[in-house]
Amino acid sequence: MTDTIARIKYRPATELVYVDNSDGKGPKDNYNAASMPIYQTATFKQSSSTQMGEYDYSRSGNPTRSHVENHLAKIMSAKRSFVVNSGMTALDVITRLVKAGEEVIAGNDLYGGTNRLLSFLATHNNVKTHHIDTTDSETIIPYLSEKTRLVLLETPTNPLMRIADIPRISEIVHERCPNALVVVDNTMMSPYLQRPLELGADIVYHSGTKYLSGHHDLMAGVVAVKEDSIAEKIYYTINATGVGLSPFDCWLLMRGVKTLAVRMDRQQANAIQIADFLQSHKFKVHYPGLKTHPQYELHAKMSSGPGAVLSFETGNVELSEKLVELTRLWGISVSFGCVNSLISMPCRMSHASIPAEVRAARAMPEDLIRLCVGIEDVDDLLEDLYHALTASGALKLAN
Ligand SMILES: Cc1ncc(COP(=O)(O)O)c(C=O)c1O
Ligand SMILES: N[C@@H](CCSC[C@H](N)C(=O)O)C(=O)O
């Protein structure tokens, strides 16, 4: 951790684009290439059977992968980071720290794929997950025990944009369960806006498919840790299972990370205007950038911005469906973090893998519409949304 902090010299937007190898960390390129070459090789020649260089086989390590891992560790304030082939793989690698009979605590509003993987662990590996309301830190206390191995937080949550207090929950967990690890899915925020390892978490992971890459042209996952002992276990699983990110995708991810700040600044500025617009028309809007968000202050304390995903309710499922289909500029698509704006209905799309009765028990609004705001001209986005709202009748109904 100290090493990483010592390497940070500039403000976040600069560090994203600034790659400094002068400290001897990270792989060297013989020709001083400005962009790390793609080492598209499966294996590396050795000088003898007993002497190998820094790399022997790309499942175990590859210079292009080391390059992006080194850069991500710096911007995530991590001791080490690892890149794998999707966000779900990142979570899968982390959950392999849990043994049968141990337990996980997670939120009751969370990404559908995460819920699915945790359900699989319960049915196949005897790892129970307690789903709790992570907006109230104290609710965790009765679920903590010597069996607790992971406390998994999304903040903001996908899709209701609820906030968990990372410092307070980390304090409670570390005090009561020294063997438990606080894990934060930071996909919604990106390291540009929020760095959970600085806030007390032990592990942070990302779907690199989203903001880190930014263009929906690759699938990737990132795991970052602040302790060598955890890093060794994570690396062991990645090497043993072969889920490390391919050289070309590492290169794409690195290219995406460099423009994260400009993309996020623009996407966030657009999202703030869109959230204000929807709220001014009396829709129930979920966005931590609105002063009316119940945890506006908490989120502002932990991060440097509300991000560019928001959701809102129309009060009627059919109406929401109509509205989504009437947009022209907003693509109907799962995922977020792309330069293009997307619209979706989580209960039908990204969160459809959560059984309907579980969604109902967790009070997930079926009419919820999620907006993932891109970098387009905000007036075009607003006009298109206004057209869909009025043509569907949603605007009339809500007023
Ligand atoms: C919050 C969150 N975490 C993790 C994931 C998984 O990422 P991936 O699709 O890259 O596997 C997603 C979406 O897929 C997500 O929305
Ligand atoms: N069919 C996919 C759905 C992926 S959802 C992607 C993203 N996390 C989002 O929230 O939009 C699946 O079943 O995993």
Short mmCIF file of N, CA and C in Angstrom, two decimals, residues 207-288:
data_model
loop_
_atom_site.label_atom_id
_atom_site.label_comp_id
_atom_site.label_asym_id
_atom_site.label_seq_id
_atom_site.Cartn_x
_atom_site.Cartn_y
_atom_site.Cartn_z
N SER A 207 -16.29 -4.50 -12.89
CA SER A 207 -16.52 -4.99 -14.24
C SER A 207 -15.79 -3.99 -15.13
N GLY A 208 -14.68 -4.41 -15.70
CA GLY A 208 -13.91 -3.52 -16.59
C GLY A 208 -14.62 -3.33 -17.92
N THR A 209 -15.69 -4.10 -18.11
CA THR A 209 -16.55 -3.99 -19.29
C THR A 209 -17.22 -2.61 -19.32
N LYS A 210 -17.29 -1.96 -18.16
CA LYS A 210 -18.07 -0.73 -18.03
C LYS A 210 -17.15 0.51 -18.19
N TYR A 211 -17.08 1.35 -17.14
CA TYR A 211 -16.38 2.64 -17.29
C TYR A 211 -14.90 2.50 -17.60
N LEU A 212 -14.23 1.49 -17.05
CA LEU A 212 -12.77 1.42 -17.23
C LEU A 212 -12.40 1.34 -18.71
N SER A 213 -13.18 0.56 -19.46
CA SER A 213 -12.89 0.47 -20.90
C SER A 213 -13.71 1.51 -21.67
N GLY A 214 -14.98 1.63 -21.35
CA GLY A 214 -15.77 2.77 -21.83
C GLY A 214 -16.42 2.71 -23.19
N HIS A 215 -16.16 1.67 -23.96
CA HIS A 215 -16.69 1.66 -25.32
C HIS A 215 -17.47 0.40 -25.67
N HIS A 216 -17.71 -0.44 -24.70
CA HIS A 216 -18.43 -1.70 -24.94
C HIS A 216 -17.80 -2.52 -26.06
N ASP A 217 -16.46 -2.53 -26.06
CA ASP A 217 -15.80 -3.37 -27.06
C ASP A 217 -14.98 -4.49 -26.43
N LEU A 218 -15.10 -4.66 -25.12
CA LEU A 218 -14.44 -5.80 -24.49
C LEU A 218 -15.11 -6.16 -23.18
N MET A 219 -14.90 -7.40 -22.76
CA MET A 219 -15.32 -7.86 -21.43
C MET A 219 -14.05 -7.93 -20.58
N ALA A 220 -14.11 -7.43 -19.36
CA ALA A 220 -12.94 -7.51 -18.49
C ALA A 220 -13.38 -7.38 -17.04
N GLY A 221 -12.54 -7.87 -16.15
CA GLY A 221 -12.77 -7.71 -14.72
C GLY A 221 -11.46 -7.33 -14.05
N VAL A 222 -11.55 -6.61 -12.94
CA VAL A 222 -10.35 -6.21 -12.20
C VAL A 222 -10.55 -6.53 -10.72
N VAL A 223 -9.52 -7.12 -10.10
CA VAL A 223 -9.53 -7.34 -8.65
C VAL A 223 -8.33 -6.60 -8.10
N ALA A 224 -8.53 -5.79 -7.05
CA ALA A 224 -7.39 -5.08 -6.46
C ALA A 224 -7.40 -5.27 -4.95
N VAL A 225 -6.21 -5.45 -4.39
CA VAL A 225 -6.11 -5.77 -2.95
C VAL A 225 -5.02 -4.91 -2.30
N LYS A 226 -5.08 -4.84 -0.97
CA LYS A 226 -4.03 -4.05 -0.31
C LYS A 226 -3.08 -4.90 0.53
N GLU A 227 -3.27 -6.21 0.55
CA GLU A 227 -2.40 -7.10 1.33
C GLU A 227 -1.74 -8.13 0.42
N ASP A 228 -0.44 -8.35 0.61
CA ASP A 228 0.25 -9.37 -0.20
C ASP A 228 -0.34 -10.76 -0.02
N SER A 229 -0.74 -11.06 1.23
CA SER A 229 -1.23 -12.42 1.49
C SER A 229 -2.51 -12.70 0.68
N ILE A 230 -3.37 -11.71 0.53
CA ILE A 230 -4.59 -11.92 -0.27
C ILE A 230 -4.20 -11.95 -1.75
N ALA A 231 -3.28 -11.08 -2.13
CA ALA A 231 -2.84 -11.04 -3.54
C ALA A 231 -2.34 -12.42 -3.98
N GLU A 232 -1.59 -13.07 -3.11
CA GLU A 232 -1.04 -14.39 -3.48
C GLU A 232 -2.16 -15.40 -3.74
N LYS A 233 -3.19 -15.34 -2.91
CA LYS A 233 -4.30 -16.29 -3.08
C LYS A 233 -5.08 -16.00 -4.38
N ILE A 234 -5.28 -14.72 -4.64
CA ILE A 234 -6.01 -14.33 -5.86
C ILE A 234 -5.20 -14.76 -7.09
N TYR A 235 -3.89 -14.49 -7.05
CA TYR A 235 -3.05 -14.87 -8.20
C TYR A 235 -3.05 -16.39 -8.39
N TYR A 236 -3.01 -17.12 -7.29
CA TYR A 236 -3.00 -18.59 -7.38
C TYR A 236 -4.22 -19.07 -8.18
N THR A 237 -5.40 -18.55 -7.83
CA THR A 237 -6.63 -18.97 -8.53
C THR A 237 -6.60 -18.58 -10.00
N ILE A 238 -6.14 -17.36 -10.28
CA ILE A 238 -6.12 -16.89 -11.68
C ILE A 238 -5.19 -17.78 -12.51
N ASN A 239 -4.02 -18.10 -11.97
CA ASN A 239 -3.08 -18.97 -12.70
C ASN A 239 -3.61 -20.39 -12.80
N ALA A 240 -4.19 -20.88 -11.72
CA ALA A 240 -4.67 -22.26 -11.70
C ALA A 240 -5.85 -22.46 -12.66
N THR A 241 -6.69 -21.43 -12.79
CA THR A 241 -7.88 -21.61 -13.62
C THR A 241 -7.72 -21.00 -15.02
N GLY A 242 -6.73 -20.14 -15.21
CA GLY A 242 -6.48 -19.57 -16.55
C GLY A 242 -7.46 -18.51 -16.98
N VAL A 243 -7.87 -17.65 -16.04
CA VAL A 243 -8.87 -16.63 -16.38
C VAL A 243 -8.27 -15.23 -16.57
N GLY A 244 -6.92 -15.16 -16.62
CA GLY A 244 -6.27 -13.86 -16.82
C GLY A 244 -6.69 -13.26 -18.17
N LEU A 245 -6.73 -11.95 -18.22
CA LEU A 245 -7.19 -11.26 -19.44
C LEU A 245 -6.19 -11.45 -20.59
N SER A 246 -6.71 -11.62 -21.80
CA SER A 246 -5.84 -11.86 -22.97
C SER A 246 -5.06 -10.59 -23.30
N PRO A 247 -3.88 -10.73 -23.95
CA PRO A 247 -3.04 -9.55 -24.22
C PRO A 247 -3.78 -8.44 -24.98
N PHE A 248 -4.54 -8.80 -26.00
CA PHE A 248 -5.22 -7.75 -26.77
C PHE A 248 -6.25 -7.01 -25.91
N ASP A 249 -6.99 -7.77 -25.10
CA ASP A 249 -7.98 -7.12 -24.24
C ASP A 249 -7.31 -6.26 -23.15
N CYS A 250 -6.12 -6.69 -22.71
CA CYS A 250 -5.36 -5.86 -21.75
C CYS A 250 -5.01 -4.52 -22.39
N TRP A 251 -4.61 -4.60 -23.63
CA TRP A 251 -4.22 -3.38 -24.35
C TRP A 251 -5.44 -2.46 -24.52
N LEU A 252 -6.59 -3.05 -24.90
CA LEU A 252 -7.81 -2.24 -25.06
C LEU A 252 -8.20 -1.60 -23.72
N LEU A 253 -8.09 -2.40 -22.65
CA LEU A 253 -8.47 -1.89 -21.32
C LEU A 253 -7.58 -0.71 -20.94
N MET A 254 -6.28 -0.86 -21.20
CA MET A 254 -5.32 0.21 -20.87
C MET A 254 -5.67 1.48 -21.66
N ARG A 255 -6.00 1.32 -22.92
CA ARG A 255 -6.34 2.47 -23.74
C ARG A 255 -7.60 3.16 -23.19
N GLY A 256 -8.58 2.34 -22.78
CA GLY A 256 -9.81 2.90 -22.23
C GLY A 256 -9.57 3.67 -20.95
N VAL A 257 -8.76 3.12 -20.06
CA VAL A 257 -8.53 3.75 -18.75
C VAL A 257 -7.98 5.17 -18.91
N LYS A 258 -7.16 5.37 -19.93
CA LYS A 258 -6.54 6.69 -20.10
C LYS A 258 -7.56 7.81 -20.34
N THR A 259 -8.73 7.47 -20.89
CA THR A 259 -9.73 8.52 -21.16
C THR A 259 -10.87 8.51 -20.13
N LEU A 260 -10.69 7.74 -19.06
CA LEU A 260 -11.78 7.61 -18.07
C LEU A 260 -12.25 8.96 -17.53
N ALA A 261 -11.32 9.83 -17.17
CA ALA A 261 -11.72 11.10 -16.53
C ALA A 261 -12.55 11.97 -17.47
N VAL A 262 -12.11 12.11 -18.71
CA VAL A 262 -12.88 12.97 -19.63
C VAL A 262 -14.25 12.38 -19.92
N ARG A 263 -14.29 11.06 -20.06
CA ARG A 263 -15.59 10.43 -20.33
C ARG A 263 -16.51 10.61 -19.13
N MET A 264 -15.98 10.28 -17.94
CA MET A 264 -16.83 10.33 -16.74
C MET A 264 -17.28 11.75 -16.44
N ASP A 265 -16.40 12.72 -16.61
CA ASP A 265 -16.80 14.12 -16.34
C ASP A 265 -17.99 14.50 -17.22
N ARG A 266 -17.91 14.15 -18.48
CA ARG A 266 -18.97 14.52 -19.41
C ARG A 266 -20.25 13.71 -19.13
N GLN A 267 -20.10 12.41 -18.91
CA GLN A 267 -21.27 11.56 -18.67
C GLN A 267 -21.99 11.98 -17.39
N GLN A 268 -21.19 12.30 -16.38
CA GLN A 268 -21.76 12.71 -15.09
C GLN A 268 -22.48 14.07 -15.21
N ALA A 269 -21.87 15.00 -15.93
CA ALA A 269 -22.51 16.32 -16.11
C ALA A 269 -23.85 16.14 -16.82
N ASN A 270 -23.88 15.27 -17.84
CA ASN A 270 -25.14 14.99 -18.54
C ASN A 270 -26.15 14.35 -17.59
N ALA A 271 -25.68 13.39 -16.78
CA ALA A 271 -26.58 12.65 -15.88
C ALA A 271 -27.22 13.59 -14.86
N ILE A 272 -26.45 14.54 -14.36
CA ILE A 272 -26.99 15.49 -13.36
C ILE A 272 -28.17 16.27 -13.98
N GLN A 273 -27.98 16.71 -15.22
CA GLN A 273 -29.07 17.47 -15.88
C GLN A 273 -30.29 16.59 -16.11
N ILE A 274 -30.06 15.35 -16.49
CA ILE A 274 -31.18 14.44 -16.78
C ILE A 274 -31.93 14.09 -15.49
N ALA A 275 -31.19 13.87 -14.42
CA ALA A 275 -31.85 13.57 -13.13
C ALA A 275 -32.69 14.76 -12.68
N ASP A 276 -32.15 15.97 -12.83
CA ASP A 276 -32.91 17.19 -12.46
C ASP A 276 -34.18 17.30 -13.29
N PHE A 277 -34.03 17.04 -14.58
CA PHE A 277 -35.17 17.13 -15.50
C PHE A 277 -36.28 16.16 -15.07
N LEU A 278 -35.91 14.91 -14.81
CA LEU A 278 -36.93 13.91 -14.43
C LEU A 278 -37.57 14.27 -13.09
N GLN A 279 -36.73 14.74 -12.18
CA GLN A 279 -37.29 15.10 -10.87
C GLN A 279 -38.22 16.32 -10.98
N SER A 280 -37.86 17.25 -11.86
CA SER A 280 -38.71 18.43 -12.02
C SER A 280 -40.08 18.03 -12.57
N HIS A 281 -40.16 16.86 -13.22
CA HIS A 281 -41.46 16.37 -13.71
C HIS A 281 -42.07 15.36 -12.74
N LYS A 282 -41.59 15.39 -11.50
CA LYS A 282 -42.20 14.63 -10.39
C LYS A 282 -42.02 13.11 -10.45
N PHE A 283 -41.06 12.64 -11.24
CA PHE A 283 -40.79 11.20 -11.20
C PHE A 283 -39.97 10.88 -9.95
N LYS A 284 -40.10 9.63 -9.47
CA LYS A 284 -39.27 9.20 -8.35
C LYS A 284 -37.92 8.77 -8.93
N VAL A 285 -36.89 9.60 -8.68
CA VAL A 285 -35.59 9.38 -9.31
C VAL A 285 -34.59 8.87 -8.27
N HIS A 286 -33.83 7.84 -8.64
CA HIS A 286 -32.81 7.31 -7.75
C HIS A 286 -31.44 7.73 -8.30
N TYR A 287 -30.83 8.67 -7.65
CA TYR A 287 -29.52 9.18 -8.13
C TYR A 287 -28.83 9.90 -6.97
N PRO A 288 -27.62 9.49 -6.61
CA PRO A 288 -26.97 10.10 -5.44
C PRO A 288 -26.49 11.52 -5.67
#
